[in-house]
PDB file of C-alpha atoms and ligand atoms in Angstrom:
ATOM      1  CA  MET A   1     -11.298 -22.375  -9.203  1.00 53.00           C
ATOM      2  CA  PRO A   2     -12.933 -21.913  -5.767  1.00 56.00           C
ATOM      3  CA  ASN A   3     -10.051 -19.980  -4.262  1.00 59.00           C
ATOM      4  CA  CYS A   4      -7.228 -18.303  -6.091  1.00 91.00           C
ATOM      5  CA  ARG A   5      -5.314 -16.829  -3.179  1.00 97.00           C
ATOM      6  CA  ALA A   6      -2.280 -18.492  -1.593  1.00 98.00           C
ATOM      7  CA  VAL A   7      -0.157 -17.630   1.413  1.00 98.00           C
ATOM      8  CA  ILE A   8       3.587 -18.320   1.540  1.00 98.00           C
ATOM      9  CA  PRO A   9       4.571 -18.100   5.208  1.00 98.00           C
ATOM     10  CA  GLY A  10       8.062 -17.976   6.646  1.00 98.00           C
ATOM     11  CA  SER A  11      10.634 -16.298   8.835  1.00 98.00           C
ATOM     12  CA  PHE A  12      12.487 -14.832   5.830  1.00 98.00           C
ATOM     13  CA  ASP A  13      15.495 -13.953   7.984  1.00 98.00           C
ATOM     14  CA  PRO A  14      16.573 -13.064   5.319  1.00 98.00           C
ATOM     15  CA  VAL A  15      14.797 -13.910   2.054  1.00 98.00           C
ATOM     16  CA  THR A  16      16.992 -16.156  -0.140  1.00 98.00           C
ATOM     17  CA  ASN A  17      16.960 -17.009  -3.831  1.00 97.00           C
ATOM     18  CA  GLY A  18      15.315 -20.282  -2.806  1.00 97.00           C
ATOM     19  CA  HIS A  19      12.371 -18.380  -1.287  1.00 97.00           C
ATOM     20  CA  LEU A  20      12.195 -16.189  -4.356  1.00 97.00           C
ATOM     21  CA  ASP A  21      12.009 -19.249  -6.603  1.00 97.00           C
ATOM     22  CA  VAL A  22       8.996 -20.490  -4.604  1.00 97.00           C
ATOM     23  CA  VAL A  23       7.373 -17.033  -4.784  1.00 97.00           C
ATOM     24  CA  GLN A  24       7.856 -16.849  -8.567  1.00 97.00           C
ATOM     25  CA  ARG A  25       6.487 -20.328  -9.180  1.00 97.00           C
ATOM     26  CA  THR A  26       3.524 -19.793  -6.835  1.00 97.00           C
ATOM     27  CA  ALA A  27       2.742 -16.517  -8.614  1.00 97.00           C
ATOM     28  CA  GLU A  28       2.347 -18.504 -11.836  1.00 96.00           C
ATOM     29  CA  LEU A  29      -0.201 -20.806 -10.212  1.00 96.00           C
ATOM     30  CA  PHE A  30      -2.375 -18.422  -8.199  1.00 97.00           C
ATOM     31  CA  GLU A  31      -4.120 -15.158  -9.017  1.00 96.00           C
ATOM     32  CA  GLU A  32      -3.037 -13.602  -5.748  1.00 98.00           C
ATOM     33  CA  VAL A  33      -0.140 -14.478  -3.477  1.00 98.00           C
ATOM     34  CA  ILE A  34       0.536 -13.180   0.018  1.00 98.00           C
ATOM     35  CA  VAL A  35       4.070 -13.601   1.316  1.00 98.00           C
ATOM     36  CA  ALA A  36       3.492 -13.606   5.076  1.00 98.00           C
ATOM     37  CA  VAL A  37       6.367 -12.881   7.428  1.00 98.00           C
ATOM     38  CA  ALA A  38       6.053 -14.407  10.886  1.00 98.00           C
ATOM     39  CA  ALA A  39       6.401 -11.607  13.431  1.00 97.00           C
ATOM     40  CA  ASN A  40       6.959 -13.742  16.505  1.00 88.00           C
ATOM     41  CA  LEU A  41       9.826 -16.141  16.003  1.00 85.00           C
ATOM     42  CA  ALA A  42      10.982 -18.708  18.539  1.00 86.00           C
ATOM     43  CA  LYS A  43      14.553 -17.508  18.149  1.00 87.00           C
ATOM     44  CA  GLN A  44      15.906 -13.965  17.936  1.00 94.00           C
ATOM     45  CA  PRO A  45      16.091 -12.986  14.239  1.00 96.00           C
ATOM     46  CA  LEU A  46      19.119 -11.262  12.707  1.00 97.00           C
ATOM     47  CA  PHE A  47      16.844  -8.852  10.843  1.00 97.00           C
ATOM     48  CA  SER A  48      13.977  -6.965  12.489  1.00 97.00           C
ATOM     49  CA  LEU A  49      10.443  -7.512  11.220  1.00 97.00           C
ATOM     50  CA  ASP A  50      10.575  -4.177   9.380  1.00 98.00           C
ATOM     51  CA  GLU A  51      13.862  -5.106   7.704  1.00 97.00           C
ATOM     52  CA  ARG A  52      12.534  -8.523   6.646  1.00 98.00           C
ATOM     53  CA  LEU A  53       9.397  -6.891   5.209  1.00 98.00           C
ATOM     54  CA  GLU A  54      11.418  -4.225   3.407  1.00 98.00           C
ATOM     55  CA  MET A  55      13.750  -6.771   1.767  1.00 98.00           C
ATOM     56  CA  LEU A  56      10.804  -8.886   0.642  1.00 98.00           C
ATOM     57  CA  ARG A  57       8.913  -5.882  -0.725  1.00 98.00           C
ATOM     58  CA  GLU A  58      11.974  -4.915  -2.769  1.00 97.00           C
ATOM     59  CA  VAL A  59      12.423  -8.350  -4.318  1.00 97.00           C
ATOM     60  CA  CYS A  60       8.698  -9.015  -4.857  1.00 97.00           C
ATOM     61  CA  GLN A  61       8.176  -5.699  -6.641  1.00 96.00           C
ATOM     62  CA  PRO A  62       8.284  -7.271 -10.150  1.00 95.00           C
ATOM     63  CA  TYR A  63       5.227  -9.397  -9.306  1.00 95.00           C
ATOM     64  CA  PRO A  64       2.104  -7.202  -9.257  1.00 93.00           C
ATOM     65  CA  HIS A  65      -0.129  -9.882  -7.735  1.00 96.00           C
ATOM     66  CA  VAL A  66       2.286 -10.711  -4.915  1.00 98.00           C
ATOM     67  CA  ARG A  67       1.686  -8.830  -1.671  1.00 98.00           C
ATOM     68  CA  VAL A  68       3.991  -8.833   1.353  1.00 98.00           C
ATOM     69  CA  ASP A  69       2.443  -8.793   4.809  1.00 98.00           C
ATOM     70  CA  CYS A  70       3.204  -9.974   8.337  1.00 98.00           C
ATOM     71  CA  PHE A  71       1.286 -12.037  10.859  1.00 98.00           C
ATOM     72  CA  SER A  72       1.452 -13.094  14.456  1.00 97.00           C
ATOM     73  CA  GLY A  73      -0.402 -15.956  16.094  1.00 96.00           C
ATOM     74  CA  LEU A  74      -1.576 -19.008  14.230  1.00 97.00           C
ATOM     75  CA  LEU A  75      -0.894 -19.212  10.511  1.00 98.00           C
ATOM     76  CA  VAL A  76      -4.271 -20.829   9.770  1.00 98.00           C
ATOM     77  CA  GLU A  77      -6.124 -18.009  11.506  1.00 98.00           C
ATOM     78  CA  TYR A  78      -4.199 -15.492   9.434  1.00 98.00           C
ATOM     79  CA  ALA A  79      -4.828 -17.452   6.203  1.00 98.00           C
ATOM     80  CA  LEU A  80      -8.568 -17.706   6.866  1.00 97.00           C
ATOM     81  CA  LYS A  81      -8.772 -14.009   7.725  1.00 98.00           C
ATOM     82  CA  GLN A  82      -7.145 -13.318   4.350  1.00 97.00           C
ATOM     83  CA  ASN A  83      -9.624 -15.673   2.683  1.00 97.00           C
ATOM     84  CA  ALA A  84      -6.780 -17.929   1.521  1.00 97.00           C
ATOM     85  CA  LYS A  85      -7.363 -21.669   1.630  1.00 96.00           C
ATOM     86  CA  VAL A  86      -3.918 -22.635   0.436  1.00 98.00           C
ATOM     87  CA  VAL A  87      -0.554 -22.385   2.166  1.00 98.00           C
ATOM     88  CA  VAL A  88       2.457 -22.948  -0.073  1.00 98.00           C
ATOM     89  CA  LYS A  89       5.793 -24.184   1.238  1.00 98.00           C
ATOM     90  CA  GLY A  90       9.035 -25.133  -0.440  1.00 96.00           C
ATOM     91  CA  LEU A  91      10.504 -28.576   0.260  1.00 96.00           C
ATOM     92  CA  ARG A  92      14.245 -28.871  -0.134  1.00 93.00           C
ATOM     93  CA  ALA A  93      15.091 -32.373   0.978  1.00 89.00           C
ATOM     94  CA  VAL A  94      13.677 -35.435   2.701  1.00 89.00           C
ATOM     95  CA  SER A  95      14.951 -33.948   5.958  1.00 87.00           C
ATOM     96  CA  ASP A  96      12.390 -31.109   5.637  1.00 91.00           C
ATOM     97  CA  PHE A  97       9.556 -33.535   5.087  1.00 93.00           C
ATOM     98  CA  GLU A  98       8.867 -34.868   8.571  1.00 95.00           C
ATOM     99  CA  PHE A  99       8.444 -31.479  10.226  1.00 96.00           C
ATOM    100  CA  GLU A 100       6.556 -30.018   7.269  1.00 97.00           C
ATOM    101  CA  LEU A 101       4.178 -32.995   7.242  1.00 97.00           C
ATOM    102  CA  GLN A 102       3.537 -32.487  10.957  1.00 97.00           C
ATOM    103  CA  MET A 103       2.802 -28.783  10.425  1.00 98.00           C
ATOM    104  CA  ALA A 104       0.621 -29.399   7.362  1.00 98.00           C
ATOM    105  CA  LEU A 105      -1.493 -31.995   9.184  1.00 98.00           C
ATOM    106  CA  MET A 106      -1.744 -29.829  12.288  1.00 98.00           C
ATOM    107  CA  ASN A 107      -2.754 -26.807  10.239  1.00 98.00           C
ATOM    108  CA  ARG A 108      -5.438 -28.864   8.499  1.00 98.00           C
ATOM    109  CA  ARG A 109      -6.747 -30.008  11.869  1.00 98.00           C
ATOM    110  CA  LEU A 110      -6.598 -26.521  13.408  1.00 98.00           C
ATOM    111  CA  SER A 111      -8.603 -25.142  10.482  1.00 98.00           C
ATOM    112  CA  ASP A 112     -11.110 -28.048  10.386  1.00 98.00           C
ATOM    113  CA  GLY A 113      -9.877 -28.884   6.909  1.00 97.00           C
ATOM    114  CA  ALA A 114     -10.326 -25.364   5.578  1.00 97.00           C
ATOM    115  CA  VAL A 115      -6.632 -24.743   4.898  1.00 97.00           C
ATOM    116  CA  GLU A 116      -4.583 -27.047   2.666  1.00 97.00           C
ATOM    117  CA  THR A 117      -0.793 -27.021   2.372  1.00 98.00           C
ATOM    118  CA  LEU A 118       0.806 -27.408  -1.043  1.00 97.00           C
ATOM    119  CA  PHE A 119       4.492 -28.186  -1.410  1.00 97.00           C
ATOM    120  CA  LEU A 120       6.724 -27.087  -4.244  1.00 97.00           C
ATOM    121  CA  MET A 121       9.965 -28.995  -4.648  1.00 95.00           C
ATOM    122  CA  ALA A 122      12.925 -26.646  -4.440  1.00 92.00           C
ATOM    123  CA  GLY A 123      15.036 -26.428  -7.570  1.00 90.00           C
ATOM    124  CA  ALA A 124      18.202 -28.551  -7.315  1.00 91.00           C
ATOM    125  CA  GLU A 125      20.305 -25.381  -7.193  1.00 92.00           C
ATOM    126  CA  HIS A 126      18.428 -24.296  -4.043  1.00 93.00           C
ATOM    127  CA  SER A 127      18.139 -27.639  -2.289  1.00 92.00           C
ATOM    128  CA  TYR A 128      21.048 -26.916   0.058  1.00 93.00           C
ATOM    129  CA  LEU A 129      20.154 -23.279   0.657  1.00 96.00           C
ATOM    130  CA  SER A 130      18.707 -21.876   3.873  1.00 96.00           C
ATOM    131  CA  SER A 131      18.585 -18.487   5.607  1.00 97.00           C
ATOM    132  CA  SER A 132      20.597 -19.955   8.502  1.00 96.00           C
ATOM    133  CA  ILE A 133      23.446 -21.149   6.306  1.00 97.00           C
ATOM    134  CA  VAL A 134      23.509 -17.829   4.441  1.00 97.00           C
ATOM    135  CA  LYS A 135      23.774 -15.919   7.745  1.00 97.00           C
ATOM    136  CA  GLU A 136      26.595 -18.189   8.902  1.00 96.00           C
ATOM    137  CA  ILE A 137      28.548 -17.686   5.653  1.00 96.00           C
ATOM    138  CA  ALA A 138      28.039 -13.896   5.794  1.00 96.00           C
ATOM    139  CA  ARG A 139      29.048 -13.720   9.469  1.00 94.00           C
ATOM    140  CA  LEU A 140      32.289 -15.508   8.694  1.00 94.00           C
ATOM    141  CA  GLY A 141      33.060 -13.265   5.726  1.00 93.00           C
ATOM    142  CA  GLY A 142      32.208 -15.805   2.993  1.00 95.00           C
ATOM    143  CA  ASN A 143      30.697 -15.070  -0.396  1.00 95.00           C
ATOM    144  CA  VAL A 144      26.900 -15.223  -0.589  1.00 96.00           C
ATOM    145  CA  GLU A 145      26.787 -14.212  -4.270  1.00 96.00           C
ATOM    146  CA  GLY A 146      23.998 -16.081  -6.066  1.00 96.00           C
ATOM    147  CA  LEU A 147      22.420 -17.285  -2.831  1.00 97.00           C
ATOM    148  CA  VAL A 148      20.438 -14.156  -1.983  1.00 98.00           C
ATOM    149  CA  PRO A 149      19.188 -11.145  -3.967  1.00 97.00           C
ATOM    150  CA  GLU A 150      21.739  -8.347  -4.388  1.00 96.00           C
ATOM    151  CA  SER A 151      19.971  -5.981  -1.938  1.00 95.00           C
ATOM    152  CA  VAL A 152      19.998  -8.688   0.741  1.00 97.00           C
ATOM    153  CA  LYS A 153      23.699  -9.298   0.110  1.00 97.00           C
ATOM    154  CA  GLN A 154      24.395  -5.624   0.886  1.00 95.00           C
ATOM    155  CA  ARG A 155      22.344  -5.754   4.066  1.00 96.00           C
ATOM    156  CA  LEU A 156      24.109  -8.905   5.231  1.00 96.00           C
ATOM    157  CA  ARG A 157      27.418  -7.145   4.709  1.00 93.00           C
ATOM    158  CA  THR A 158      26.241  -4.183   6.798  1.00 91.00           C
ATOM    159  CA  LYS A 159      25.088  -6.515   9.594  1.00 84.00           C
ATOM    160  CA  SER A 160      28.430  -8.359   9.615  1.00 73.00           C
ATOM    161  CA  VAL A 161      30.273  -5.036   9.954  1.00 66.00           C
ATOM    162  CA  GLU A 162      27.943  -3.953  12.801  1.00 68.00           C
ATOM    163  CA  ASP A 163      28.625  -7.163  14.795  1.00 61.00           C
TER     164      ASP A 163
HETATM  165  O1  PNS B   1      10.740 -19.953   7.457  1.00 68.92           O
HETATM  166  P1  PNS B   1      10.336 -20.874   8.576  1.00 68.92           P
HETATM  167  O2  PNS B   1      11.091 -20.526   9.847  1.00 68.92           O
HETATM  168  O3  PNS B   1      10.449 -22.321   8.207  1.00 68.92           O
HETATM  169  O4  PNS B   1       8.778 -20.574   8.848  1.00 68.92           O
HETATM  170  C1  PNS B   1       8.081 -21.260   9.854  1.00 68.92           C
HETATM  171  C2  PNS B   1       6.654 -20.696   9.981  1.00 68.92           C
HETATM  172  C3  PNS B   1       6.705 -19.206  10.316  1.00 68.92           C
HETATM  173  C4  PNS B   1       5.924 -20.882   8.683  1.00 68.92           C
HETATM  174  C5  PNS B   1       5.937 -21.511  11.107  1.00 68.92           C
HETATM  175  O5  PNS B   1       6.680 -21.469  12.271  1.00 68.92           O
HETATM  176  C6  PNS B   1       4.536 -20.986  11.387  1.00 68.92           C
HETATM  177  O6  PNS B   1       3.620 -21.269  10.658  1.00 68.92           O
HETATM  178  N1  PNS B   1       4.391 -20.195  12.472  1.00 68.92           N
HETATM  179  C7  PNS B   1       3.128 -19.588  12.852  1.00 68.92           C
HETATM  180  C8  PNS B   1       2.602 -20.167  14.162  1.00 68.92           C
HETATM  181  C9  PNS B   1       1.751 -21.389  13.902  1.00 68.92           C
HETATM  182  O7  PNS B   1       0.745 -21.346  13.230  1.00 68.92           O
HETATM  183  N2  PNS B   1       2.168 -22.508  14.488  1.00 68.92           N
HETATM  184  C10 PNS B   1       1.506 -23.798  14.361  1.00 68.92           C
HETATM  185  C11 PNS B   1       2.040 -24.556  13.177  1.00 68.92           C
HETATM  186  S1  PNS B   1       1.385 -26.187  13.198  1.00 68.92           S
END
């Protein structure tokens, strides 16, 4: 295998069980996995970069060959610097496809073909799950049990109380 390192990029605001499913499955396919948190987001995140990193480090602890890091700037530049030729993304529904296709093709172009994007289909139980919907439910006092890891559930509760 020419390259055994994959990057899973995302906002992770916050990490959900859907993300975790992708991390677990990617960890079975690659020798080394870097979960890369985007530092500069277009919209204001609920959780700071440090909080997002901390939550991910907690939940990725059981996987010794999964490392959590952050990046700013172009994803392909980060991936190449890490010597990773593969970016892994989860696809939940057809609605994700158009934008993800655009990003995958653009990333291939930006890297002169050096970085490929692989898609893992989200499990059916995660196909309707997103960080945004989880934040909305938590903000309105709904139950996020089973949608996010337990530690994230606690943090969401704290944030809702702070607001
Ligand atoms: O979890 P998200 O919000 O879907 O993650 C989106 C993310 C961070 C993966 C995407 O916005 C990204 O790759 N940002 C880095 C900047 C970049 O490289 N932009 C060009 C993409 S074609």
